[in-house]
XYZ file of C-alpha atoms in Angstrom:
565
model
C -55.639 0.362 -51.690
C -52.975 0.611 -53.892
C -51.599 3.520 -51.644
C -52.103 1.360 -48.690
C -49.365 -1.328 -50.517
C -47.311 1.354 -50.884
C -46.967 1.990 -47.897
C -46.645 -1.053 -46.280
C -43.390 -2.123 -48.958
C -42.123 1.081 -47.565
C -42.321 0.190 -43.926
C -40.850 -2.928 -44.588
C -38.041 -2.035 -46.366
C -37.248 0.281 -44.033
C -37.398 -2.491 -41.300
C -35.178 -4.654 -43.232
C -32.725 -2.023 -43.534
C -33.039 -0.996 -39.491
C -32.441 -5.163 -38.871
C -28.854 -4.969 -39.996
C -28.163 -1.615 -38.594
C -29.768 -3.158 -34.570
C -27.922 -5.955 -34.825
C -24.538 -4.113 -35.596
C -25.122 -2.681 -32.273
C -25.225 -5.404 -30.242
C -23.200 -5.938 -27.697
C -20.643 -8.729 -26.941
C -17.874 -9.633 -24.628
C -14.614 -9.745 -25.978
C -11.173 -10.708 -23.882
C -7.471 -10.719 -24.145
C -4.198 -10.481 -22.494
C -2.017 -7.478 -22.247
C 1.741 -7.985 -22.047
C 4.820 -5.700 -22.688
C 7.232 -6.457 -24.822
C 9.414 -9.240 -22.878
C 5.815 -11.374 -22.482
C 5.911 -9.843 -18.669
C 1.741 -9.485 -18.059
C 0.982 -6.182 -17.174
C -0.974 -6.160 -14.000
C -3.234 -3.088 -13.593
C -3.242 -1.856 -17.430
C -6.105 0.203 -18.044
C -8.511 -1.148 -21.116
C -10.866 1.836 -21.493
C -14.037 2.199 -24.590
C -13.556 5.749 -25.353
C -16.882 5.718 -27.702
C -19.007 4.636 -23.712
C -16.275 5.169 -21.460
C -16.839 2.017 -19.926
C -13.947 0.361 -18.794
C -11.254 -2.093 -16.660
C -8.246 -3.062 -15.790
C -5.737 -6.501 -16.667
C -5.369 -8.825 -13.305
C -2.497 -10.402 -12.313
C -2.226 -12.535 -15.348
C -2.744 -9.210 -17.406
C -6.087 -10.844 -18.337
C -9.540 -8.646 -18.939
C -12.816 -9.061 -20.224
C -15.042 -6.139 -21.402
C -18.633 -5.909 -22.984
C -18.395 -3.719 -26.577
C -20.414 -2.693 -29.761
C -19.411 -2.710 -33.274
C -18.887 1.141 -33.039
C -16.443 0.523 -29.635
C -12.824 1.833 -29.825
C -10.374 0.773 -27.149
C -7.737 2.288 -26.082
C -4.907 -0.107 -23.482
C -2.578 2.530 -21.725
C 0.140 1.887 -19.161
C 2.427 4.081 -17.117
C 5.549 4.438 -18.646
C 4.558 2.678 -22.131
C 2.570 3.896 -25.595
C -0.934 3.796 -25.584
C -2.524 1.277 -27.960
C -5.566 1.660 -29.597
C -7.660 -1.111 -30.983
C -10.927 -0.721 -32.865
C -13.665 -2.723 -35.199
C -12.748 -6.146 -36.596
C -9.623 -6.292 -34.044
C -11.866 -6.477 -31.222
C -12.239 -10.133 -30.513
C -11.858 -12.683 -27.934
C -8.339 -13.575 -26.675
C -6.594 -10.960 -28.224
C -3.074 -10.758 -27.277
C -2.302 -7.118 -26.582
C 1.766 -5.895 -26.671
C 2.820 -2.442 -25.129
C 5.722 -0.890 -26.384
C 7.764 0.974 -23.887
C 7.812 4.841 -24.721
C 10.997 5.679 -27.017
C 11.416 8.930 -25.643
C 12.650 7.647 -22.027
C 14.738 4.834 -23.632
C 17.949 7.165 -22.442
C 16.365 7.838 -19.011
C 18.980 6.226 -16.501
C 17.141 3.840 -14.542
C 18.521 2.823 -10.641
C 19.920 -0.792 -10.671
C 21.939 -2.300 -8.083
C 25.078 -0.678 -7.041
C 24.996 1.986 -9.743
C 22.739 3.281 -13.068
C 22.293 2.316 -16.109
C 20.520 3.632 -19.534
C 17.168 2.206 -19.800
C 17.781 1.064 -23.526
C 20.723 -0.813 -22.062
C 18.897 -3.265 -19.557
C 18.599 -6.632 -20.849
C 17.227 -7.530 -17.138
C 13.465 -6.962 -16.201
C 13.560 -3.576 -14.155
C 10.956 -0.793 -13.776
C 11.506 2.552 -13.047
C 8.370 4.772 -11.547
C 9.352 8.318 -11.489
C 7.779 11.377 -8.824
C 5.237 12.249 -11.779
C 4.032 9.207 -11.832
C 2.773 8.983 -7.592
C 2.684 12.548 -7.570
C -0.481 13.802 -6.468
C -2.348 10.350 -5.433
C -4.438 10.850 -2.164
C -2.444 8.344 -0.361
C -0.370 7.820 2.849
C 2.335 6.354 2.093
C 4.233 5.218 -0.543
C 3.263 1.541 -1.137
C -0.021 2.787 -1.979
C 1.357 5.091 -4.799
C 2.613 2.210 -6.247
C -0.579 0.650 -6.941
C -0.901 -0.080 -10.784
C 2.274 1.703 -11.708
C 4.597 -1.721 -12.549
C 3.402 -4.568 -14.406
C 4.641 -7.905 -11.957
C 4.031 -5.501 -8.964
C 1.455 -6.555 -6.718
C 0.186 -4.847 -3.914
C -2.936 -5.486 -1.478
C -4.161 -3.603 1.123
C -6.805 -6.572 3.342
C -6.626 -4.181 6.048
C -7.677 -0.399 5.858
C -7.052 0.628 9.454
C -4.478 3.177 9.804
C -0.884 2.212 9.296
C -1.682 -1.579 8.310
C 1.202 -2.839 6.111
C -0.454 -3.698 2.761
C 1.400 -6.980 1.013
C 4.205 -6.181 -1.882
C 4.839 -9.144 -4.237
C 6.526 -9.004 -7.434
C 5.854 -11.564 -9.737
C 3.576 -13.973 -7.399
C 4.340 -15.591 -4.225
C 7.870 -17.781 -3.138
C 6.974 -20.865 -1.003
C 9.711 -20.304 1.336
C 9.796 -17.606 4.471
C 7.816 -14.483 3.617
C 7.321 -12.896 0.536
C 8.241 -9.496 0.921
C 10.861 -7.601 -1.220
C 14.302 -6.320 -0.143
C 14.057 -2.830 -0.144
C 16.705 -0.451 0.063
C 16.597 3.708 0.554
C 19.461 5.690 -0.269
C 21.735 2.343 -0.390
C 21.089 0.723 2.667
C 18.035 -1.871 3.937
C 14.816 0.537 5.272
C 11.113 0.326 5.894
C 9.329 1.737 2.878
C 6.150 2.607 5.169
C 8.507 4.999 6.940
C 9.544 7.185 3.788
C 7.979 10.860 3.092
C 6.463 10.224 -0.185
C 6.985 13.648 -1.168
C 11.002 13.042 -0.599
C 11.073 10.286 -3.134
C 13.069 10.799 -6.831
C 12.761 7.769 -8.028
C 11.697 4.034 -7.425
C 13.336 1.177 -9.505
C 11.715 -2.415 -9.168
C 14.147 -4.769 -9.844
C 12.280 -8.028 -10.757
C 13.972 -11.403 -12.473
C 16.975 -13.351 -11.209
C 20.057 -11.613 -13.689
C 18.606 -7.973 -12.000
C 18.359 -8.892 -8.540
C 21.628 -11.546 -8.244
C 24.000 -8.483 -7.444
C 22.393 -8.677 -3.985
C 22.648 -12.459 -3.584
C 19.901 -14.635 -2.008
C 17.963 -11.966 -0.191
C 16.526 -10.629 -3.067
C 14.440 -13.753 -4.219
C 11.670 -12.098 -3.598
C 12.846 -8.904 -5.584
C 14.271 -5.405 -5.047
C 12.709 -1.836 -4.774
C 15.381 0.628 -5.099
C 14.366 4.222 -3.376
C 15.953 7.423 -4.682
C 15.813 10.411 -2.970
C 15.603 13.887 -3.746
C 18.579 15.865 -3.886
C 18.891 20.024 -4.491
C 19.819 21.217 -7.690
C 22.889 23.988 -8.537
C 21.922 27.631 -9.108
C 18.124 26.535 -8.391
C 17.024 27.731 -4.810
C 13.394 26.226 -4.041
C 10.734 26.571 -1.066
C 8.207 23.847 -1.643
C 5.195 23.417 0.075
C 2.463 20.202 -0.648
C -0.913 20.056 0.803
C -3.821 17.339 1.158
C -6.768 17.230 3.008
C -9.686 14.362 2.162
C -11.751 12.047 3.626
C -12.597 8.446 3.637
C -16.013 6.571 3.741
C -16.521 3.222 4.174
C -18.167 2.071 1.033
C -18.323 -1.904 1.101
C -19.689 -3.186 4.321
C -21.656 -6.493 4.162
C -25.632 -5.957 3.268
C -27.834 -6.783 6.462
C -31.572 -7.030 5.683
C -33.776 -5.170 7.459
C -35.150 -6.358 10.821
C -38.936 -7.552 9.485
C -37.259 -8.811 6.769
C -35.127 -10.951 8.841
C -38.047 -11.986 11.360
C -39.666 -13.410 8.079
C -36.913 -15.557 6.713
C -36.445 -17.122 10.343
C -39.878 -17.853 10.339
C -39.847 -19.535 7.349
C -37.077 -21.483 7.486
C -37.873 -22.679 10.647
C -41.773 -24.122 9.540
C -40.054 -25.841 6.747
C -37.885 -27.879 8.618
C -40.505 -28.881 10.536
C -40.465 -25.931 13.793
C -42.976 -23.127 15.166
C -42.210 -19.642 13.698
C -40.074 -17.776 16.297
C -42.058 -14.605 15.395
C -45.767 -13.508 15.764
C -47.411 -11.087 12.865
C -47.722 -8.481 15.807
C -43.708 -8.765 16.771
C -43.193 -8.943 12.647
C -45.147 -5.089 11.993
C -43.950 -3.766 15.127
C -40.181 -4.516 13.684
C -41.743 -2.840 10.274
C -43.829 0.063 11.853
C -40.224 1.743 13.787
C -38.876 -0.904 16.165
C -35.255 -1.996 16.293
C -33.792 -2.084 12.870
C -29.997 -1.668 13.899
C -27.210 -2.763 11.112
C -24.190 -3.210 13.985
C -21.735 -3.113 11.425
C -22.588 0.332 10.103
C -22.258 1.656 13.644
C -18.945 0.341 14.227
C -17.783 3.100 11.346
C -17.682 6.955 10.869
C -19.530 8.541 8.049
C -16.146 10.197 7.203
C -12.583 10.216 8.399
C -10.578 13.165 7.528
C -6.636 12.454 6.486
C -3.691 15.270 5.839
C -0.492 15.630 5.003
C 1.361 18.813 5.124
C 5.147 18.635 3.606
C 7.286 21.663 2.980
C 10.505 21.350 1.511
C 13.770 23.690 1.267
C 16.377 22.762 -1.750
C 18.925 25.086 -3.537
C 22.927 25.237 -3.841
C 26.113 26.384 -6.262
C 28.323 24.450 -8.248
C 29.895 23.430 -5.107
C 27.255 22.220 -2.456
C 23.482 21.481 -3.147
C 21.334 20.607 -0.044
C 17.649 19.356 0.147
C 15.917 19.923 3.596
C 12.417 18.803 4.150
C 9.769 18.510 6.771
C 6.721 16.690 6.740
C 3.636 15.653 9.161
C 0.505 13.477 8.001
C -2.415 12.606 9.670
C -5.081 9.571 9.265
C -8.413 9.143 11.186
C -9.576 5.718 11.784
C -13.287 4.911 10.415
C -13.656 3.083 13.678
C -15.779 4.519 16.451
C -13.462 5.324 19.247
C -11.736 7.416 20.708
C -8.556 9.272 18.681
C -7.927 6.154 16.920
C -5.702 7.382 13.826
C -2.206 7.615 12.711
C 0.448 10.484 12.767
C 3.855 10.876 10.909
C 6.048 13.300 11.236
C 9.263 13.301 8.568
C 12.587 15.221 8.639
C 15.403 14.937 6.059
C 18.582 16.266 5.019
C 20.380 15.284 1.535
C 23.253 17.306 1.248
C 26.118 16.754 -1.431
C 29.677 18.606 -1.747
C 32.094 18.830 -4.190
C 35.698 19.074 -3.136
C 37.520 19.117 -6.230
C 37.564 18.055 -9.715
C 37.877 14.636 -8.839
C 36.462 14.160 -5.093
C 33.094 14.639 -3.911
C 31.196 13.431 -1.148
C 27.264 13.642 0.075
C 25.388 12.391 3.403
C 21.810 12.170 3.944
C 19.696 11.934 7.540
C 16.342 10.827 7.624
C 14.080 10.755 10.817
C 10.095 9.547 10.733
C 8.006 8.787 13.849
C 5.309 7.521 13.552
C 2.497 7.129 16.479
C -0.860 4.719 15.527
C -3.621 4.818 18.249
C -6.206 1.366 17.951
C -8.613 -0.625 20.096
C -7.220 -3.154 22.056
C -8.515 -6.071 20.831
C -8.165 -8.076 17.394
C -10.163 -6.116 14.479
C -10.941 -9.656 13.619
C -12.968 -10.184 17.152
C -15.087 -6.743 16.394
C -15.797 -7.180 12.651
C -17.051 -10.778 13.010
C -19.503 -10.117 16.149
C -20.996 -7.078 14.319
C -21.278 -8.901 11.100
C -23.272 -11.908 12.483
C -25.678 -9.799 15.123
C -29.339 -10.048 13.603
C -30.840 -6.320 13.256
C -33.811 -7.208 15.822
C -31.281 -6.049 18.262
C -30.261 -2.820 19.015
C -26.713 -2.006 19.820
C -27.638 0.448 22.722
C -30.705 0.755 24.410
C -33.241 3.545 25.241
C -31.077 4.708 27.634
C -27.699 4.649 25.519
C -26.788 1.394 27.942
C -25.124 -0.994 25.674
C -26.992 -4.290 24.454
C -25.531 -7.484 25.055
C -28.665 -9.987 22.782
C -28.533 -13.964 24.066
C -25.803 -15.673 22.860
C -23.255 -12.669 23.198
C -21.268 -11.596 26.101
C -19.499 -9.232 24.074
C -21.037 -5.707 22.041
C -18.226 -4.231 19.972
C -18.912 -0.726 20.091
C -18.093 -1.091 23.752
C -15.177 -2.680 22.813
C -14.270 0.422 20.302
C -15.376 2.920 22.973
C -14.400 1.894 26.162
C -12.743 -1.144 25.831
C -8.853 0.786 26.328
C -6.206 1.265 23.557
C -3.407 -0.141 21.370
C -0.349 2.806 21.439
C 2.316 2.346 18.840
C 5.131 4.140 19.045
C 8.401 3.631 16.579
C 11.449 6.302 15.862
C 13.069 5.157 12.818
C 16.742 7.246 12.398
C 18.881 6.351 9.371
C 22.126 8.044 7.800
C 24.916 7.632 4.897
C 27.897 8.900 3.973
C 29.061 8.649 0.016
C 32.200 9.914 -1.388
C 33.326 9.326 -4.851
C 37.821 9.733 -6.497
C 37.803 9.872 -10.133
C 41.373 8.094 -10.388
C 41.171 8.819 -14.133
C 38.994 8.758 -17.370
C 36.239 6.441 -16.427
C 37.787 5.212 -13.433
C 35.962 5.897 -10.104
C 36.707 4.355 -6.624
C 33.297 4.888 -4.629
C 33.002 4.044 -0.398
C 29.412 4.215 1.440
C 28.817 3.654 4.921
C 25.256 4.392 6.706
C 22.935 2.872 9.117
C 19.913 2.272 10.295
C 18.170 2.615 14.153
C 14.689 1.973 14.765
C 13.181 1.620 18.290
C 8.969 0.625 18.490
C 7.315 0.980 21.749
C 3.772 -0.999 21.942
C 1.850 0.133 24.975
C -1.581 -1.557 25.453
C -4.304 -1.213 27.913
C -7.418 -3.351 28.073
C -10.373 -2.667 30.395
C -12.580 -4.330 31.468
C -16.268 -3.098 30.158
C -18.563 -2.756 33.407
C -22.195 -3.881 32.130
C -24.199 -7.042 33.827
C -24.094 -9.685 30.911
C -20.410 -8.183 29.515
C -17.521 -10.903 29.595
C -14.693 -8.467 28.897
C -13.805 -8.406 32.804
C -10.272 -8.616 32.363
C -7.934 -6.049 33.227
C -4.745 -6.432 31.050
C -1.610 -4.396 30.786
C 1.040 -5.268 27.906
C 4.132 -3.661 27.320
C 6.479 -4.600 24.221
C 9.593 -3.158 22.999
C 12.308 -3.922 20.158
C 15.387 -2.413 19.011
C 17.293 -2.760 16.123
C 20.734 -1.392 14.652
C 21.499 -2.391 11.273
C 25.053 -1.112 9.625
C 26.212 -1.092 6.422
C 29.553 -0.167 4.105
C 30.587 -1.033 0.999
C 33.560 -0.417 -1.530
C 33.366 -0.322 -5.377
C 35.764 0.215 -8.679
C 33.788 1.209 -11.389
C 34.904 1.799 -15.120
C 33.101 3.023 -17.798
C 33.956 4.100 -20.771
C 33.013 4.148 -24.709
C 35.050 3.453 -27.772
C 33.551 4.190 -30.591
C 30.680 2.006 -31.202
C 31.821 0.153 -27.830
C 30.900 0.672 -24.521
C 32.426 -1.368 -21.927
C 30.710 -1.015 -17.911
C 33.157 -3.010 -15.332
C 32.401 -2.797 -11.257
C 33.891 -4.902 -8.850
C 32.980 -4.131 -5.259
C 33.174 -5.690 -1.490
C 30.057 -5.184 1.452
C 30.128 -5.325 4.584
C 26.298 -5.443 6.914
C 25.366 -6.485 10.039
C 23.143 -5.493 12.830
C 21.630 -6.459 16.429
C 17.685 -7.193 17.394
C 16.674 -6.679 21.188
C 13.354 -6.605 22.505
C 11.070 -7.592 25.258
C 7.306 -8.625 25.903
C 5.868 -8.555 29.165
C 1.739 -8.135 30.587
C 0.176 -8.537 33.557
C -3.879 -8.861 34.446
C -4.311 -5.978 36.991
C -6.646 -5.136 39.217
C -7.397 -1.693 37.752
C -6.995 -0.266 35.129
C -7.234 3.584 36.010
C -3.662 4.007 36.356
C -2.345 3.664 32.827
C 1.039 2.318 34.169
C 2.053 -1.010 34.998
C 0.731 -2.208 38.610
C -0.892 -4.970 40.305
C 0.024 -7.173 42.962
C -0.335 -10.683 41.351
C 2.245 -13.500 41.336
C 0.242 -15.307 39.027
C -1.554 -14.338 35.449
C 1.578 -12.475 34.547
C 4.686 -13.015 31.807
C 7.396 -11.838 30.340
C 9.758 -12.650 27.719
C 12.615 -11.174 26.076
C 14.820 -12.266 22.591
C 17.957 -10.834 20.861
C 20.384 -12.198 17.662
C 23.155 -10.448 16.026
C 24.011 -11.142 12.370
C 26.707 -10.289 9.623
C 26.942 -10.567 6.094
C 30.295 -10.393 4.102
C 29.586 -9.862 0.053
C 31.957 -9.523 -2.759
C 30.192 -8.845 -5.863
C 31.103 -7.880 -9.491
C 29.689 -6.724 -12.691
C 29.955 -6.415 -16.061
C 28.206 -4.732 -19.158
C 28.955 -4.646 -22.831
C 26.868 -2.535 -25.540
C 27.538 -2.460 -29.111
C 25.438 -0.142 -31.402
C-alpha cells in the first residue's frame, strides 16, 4: 500500500511538472508591422519561424500575422536591408518591426533622375534593385522580377495568359487618369514589358514627391529608372542564360462532383416547396460512371512549357567597350487551343567610346518583337460559362461532338478550339546617343538625344462554330493598327565637386520630347471565314475608324545637393 502512495505522489508530481512545460508550448498568434527606417511599410517582407519553418509575408500595409510557440524564433528579412531576428518575450502582438538598410551598400550609387547619386546621400525615398537581386527568377519579363523586391512597390498579375500586363503601383492608387508609373530605359520613355530581363543593370524606383519632381507632373504616379548593361575594359565575355519550366494551373474553382450536385438540387428544391429534379436511379447512375465533367478543368493544360534562351557578347579596351546581346523567349498558354502562347525575340547594342581625356560618347539600339497568339473572344466570356456549367453535363459527347446543355448556346472549348484567333503583333525599335565634355574639374556639359518607334498590328479572326444549338454564327474579321514615334533630347551642366568636409552637386539642364500617335480600327462580318484576309461583300455590319494627336513637352529643370560630413 504504502508503495502504491508512492507511486501515485510520483505520477503526480511528474504531471504537475509536464503542466507547465504543455502549456509553454502552446501556440498563439502574434502580429506586427514591418517598416524601414523612414516609416515606409515594407510590402512583401518575409517573416519566417526558423525553429517550424512556417512562415509569411507583410501586405501592403507591411502588416502580418503568424501562429508561434514559446520556443519560436523569427527572423524578418528584406532585399537590400539586415535581417532582424526576434525571439521569446519579444514576440507579441502589434510589434512594430524596423529594418535597417545594409551599411555595406550605403556607397553604392543609386540611379536618380538625370544623373547618380551615393545611396547614403538620398534624403528622397528611392530604391535601387540590382541584377542579383531578379537574377535567376523563372519569369518572363521583368515586372514579374520585381515582385517583393521594393517596399511601396506593388505589382499584380489578375490575368495569367501570356503577355497580360500585370498592374505597377507605387505607394497605392492616384484618383486621377491611370495609375501606372513613368518609366524610362536608358533615358528616354519605354515599355518595361518589352525589355530583355537579362540586359538589365540596374532598376531604381523613384517613389515620393522631392525624388520624382525633376520630371514634373508625369511622374505622380512614380518613376522606374532602367539601367542597362554595358561591357567592361580589358574583360571580354560570351554569356549564355538558359530556362526551361512549366506552368500548372493550381487554383481553379472547386466543382462538386456530379451525384453530389444532383443531391443538393434535389434538396433545395423540396425545401422550398418543389419535386426533386432527380430520381435515385438518375442519382447512382451519375455515381456508378456517368457524366462527371468539371468544364473548367478542361478548358486548361496539365502543363505549359516556357523558355528563354539569351546569349550575350561584351568586352572592350580602355578606349571602346561594347555589349551585344540576343535573346528569344517562349510562353505556352494553359488554354486549350491551338498555338496559343507568346514569343519574344530581343536584340541590343550598348556601345561606349572614349575620344579623349575629356570627350566621350556612347549609343545604344534596342529591338524586341513580340508576337502573342489568343482566342478570339473575351477570356471573361470562356471562364464564366465553364465556371457556372453543372458537372451532369459533359463537355463533348460520345462521339467527341461538342455539348451545348439547355440554357447555353455557347461551349467554350469550342470557342478555344475552333472558335479562330487573336494575332498580336508589335516591333518596338528605340535608340540614344550620349556624349559627355569635361570643361574642367567637376564641370561636365552632357547632350542626349534618342527615340522611340513602336508599330502593333492586331489581326483577329472569329468563326463561326458549326454545331445545331451553337450561337457563335458570326463571321467577324478585325483589323487594328497604331503607330507611335516618340523623340527625346536633353542638355545638362553638371558640377560636382568636394571641399573638404563639403560636397556641393549643382545641375541645371533643358528637355526637349514630343511624339505622334496614328492608328486605325476597322472589321467587317463576312461571309466566310476560310480566307484569313479581309473579304465580304456587305455594305452593312461593317466599320472603321481611325485617330491621331501629336504632342510636345518643353522642360527646364535644375538641381541641387549639399552634404556635409
Amino acid at each position: 500500500m504504502k508503495h502504491v502512495i508512492m507511486c501515485f505522489v510520483a505520477s503526480l508530481l511528474l504531471s504537475l511538472v509536464s503542466i507547465p512545460m504543455l502549456a509553454q508550448q502552446q501556440s498563439r498568434l502574434i502580429s506586427g508591422i514591418v517598416k524601414d527606417e523612414s516609416g515606409e511599410p515594407m510590402i512583401g517582407a518575409s517573416v519566417l519561424d526558423v525553429s517550424t519553418k512556417q512562415g509569411t509575408i507583410a501586405d501592403i500595409d507591411g502588416k502580418f500575422t503568424l501562429e508561434v510557440t514559446s520556443s519560436s524564433k523569427l527572423q524578418i528579412s528584406f532585399v537590400g536591408y539586415k535581417d532582424q531576428i526576434i525571439s521569446g518575450k519579444d514576440l507579441k502582438k502589434d510589434m512594430i518591426i524596423v529594418l535597417k538598410s545594409n551599411t555595406e551598400m550605403i556607397d553604392e550609387l543609386v540611379v536618380v533622375g538625370y544623373g547618380t547619386q551615393k545611396k547614403v546621400n538620398l534624403t528622397g525615398a528611392v530604391a535601387s534593385v540590382s541584377t542579383s537581386d531578379i537574377q535567376g527568377k523563372p519569369v518572363t519579363n521583368i515586372v514579374e522580377a520585381l515582385q517583393g523586391t521594393t517596399s511601396g512597390l506593388v505589382i499584380q498579375q489578375s490575368n495569367s495568359a501570356p503577355g497580360a500586363r500585370p498592374s505597377i503601383n507605387i505607394r497605392g492608387l492616384n484618383t486621377m487618369n491611370n495609375n501606372d508609373p513613368m518609366v524610362l530605359i536608358d533615358g528616354i520613355i519605354g515599355d518595361i514589358q518589352n525589355v530583355n530581363p537579362s540586359d538589365i543593370e540596374n532598376i531604381s524606383v523613384l517613389k515620393d514627391a522631392s525624388s520624382t519632381a525633376i520630371y514634373g507632373s508625369r511622374a505622380s504616379n512614380g518613376v522606374i529608372l532602367i539601367t542597362t548593361k554595358k561591357g567592361s575594359a580589358q574583360k571580354n565575355e560570351v554569356t549564355y542564360e538558359m530556362q526551361y519550366g512549366w506552368q500548372s494551373p493550381t487554383c481553379l474553382p472547386k466543382v462538386v462532383d456530379s451525384w453530389v450536385y444532383a443531391e443538393m438540387r434535389n434538396e433545395a428544391l423540396v425545401n422550398s416547396g418543389q419535386p426533386a429534379a432527380f430520381t435515385p436511379e438518375q442519382i447512382a447512375y451519375y455515381r456508378n460512371g456517368g457524366p462527371n465533367c468539371k468544364w473548367i478543368e478542361e478548358l486548361y493544360k496539365k502543363n505549359s512549357p516556357q523558355q528563354s534562351h539569351n546569349l550575350s557578347f561584351s568586352g572592350g579596351n580602355d578606349k571602346t567597350t561594347f555589349l551585344v546581346s540576343l535573346g528569344y523567349m517562349d510562353q505556352n498558354s494553359m488554354f486549350k487551343g491551338p498555338d496559343y502562347g507568346q514569343q519574344r525575340y530581343n536584340g541590343r547594342l550598348n556601345l561606349s567610346h572614349k575620344v579623349s581625356e575629356r570627350f566621350n560618347f556612347s549609343t545604344t539600339v534596342a529591338y524586341a518583337r513580340n508576337e502573342v497568339k489568343d482566342h478570339a473572344y473575351w477570356t471573361e466570356w470562356i471562364i464564366e460559362q465553364a465556371t457556372r456549367m453543372p458537372s451532369i453535363y459533359p463537355i463533348k459527347d460520345e462521339n467527341g461532338a461538342y455539348t451545348y446543355p439547355s440554357g447555353s448556346n455557347s461551349n467554350a472549348l469550342a470557342r478555344l478550339e475552333q472558335g479562330g484567333y487573336r494575332q498580336n503583333s508589335n516591333d518596338d525599335v528605340s535608340a540614344t546617343l550620349n556624349a559627355e565634355l569635361k570643361i574642367w574639374d567637376g564641370l561636365k556639359l552632357k547632350g542626349m538625344i534618342g527615340g522611340q518607334l513602336y508599330n502593333n498590328r492586331t489581326h483577329e479572326n472569329r468563326k463561326a462554330i458549326e454545331a445545331p444549338a451553337s450561337g457563335d454564327t458570326e463571321n467577324r474579321m478585325t483589323e487594328q493598327f497604331a503607330r507611335s514615334l516618340n523623340l527625346t533630347t536633353n542638355v545638362m551642366l553638371t558640377y560636382d565637386k568636394s571641399f573638404g568636409k563639403h560636397t556641393v552637386g549643382a545641375m541645371v539642364g533643358y528637355s526637349y520630347e514630343g511624339g505622334s500617335d496614328k492608328g486605325y480600327d476597322t472589321y467587317r462580318v463576312t461571309e466566310t471565314s476560310d480566307f484569313d484576309i479581309m473579304v465580304g461583300t456587305q455594305t452593312s455590319n461593317v466599320g472603321n475608324s481611325g485617330s491621331g494627336s501629336d504632342w510636345s513637352i518643353y522642360s527646364e529643370f535644375a538641381r541641387l545637393n549639399y552634404n556635409y560630413t
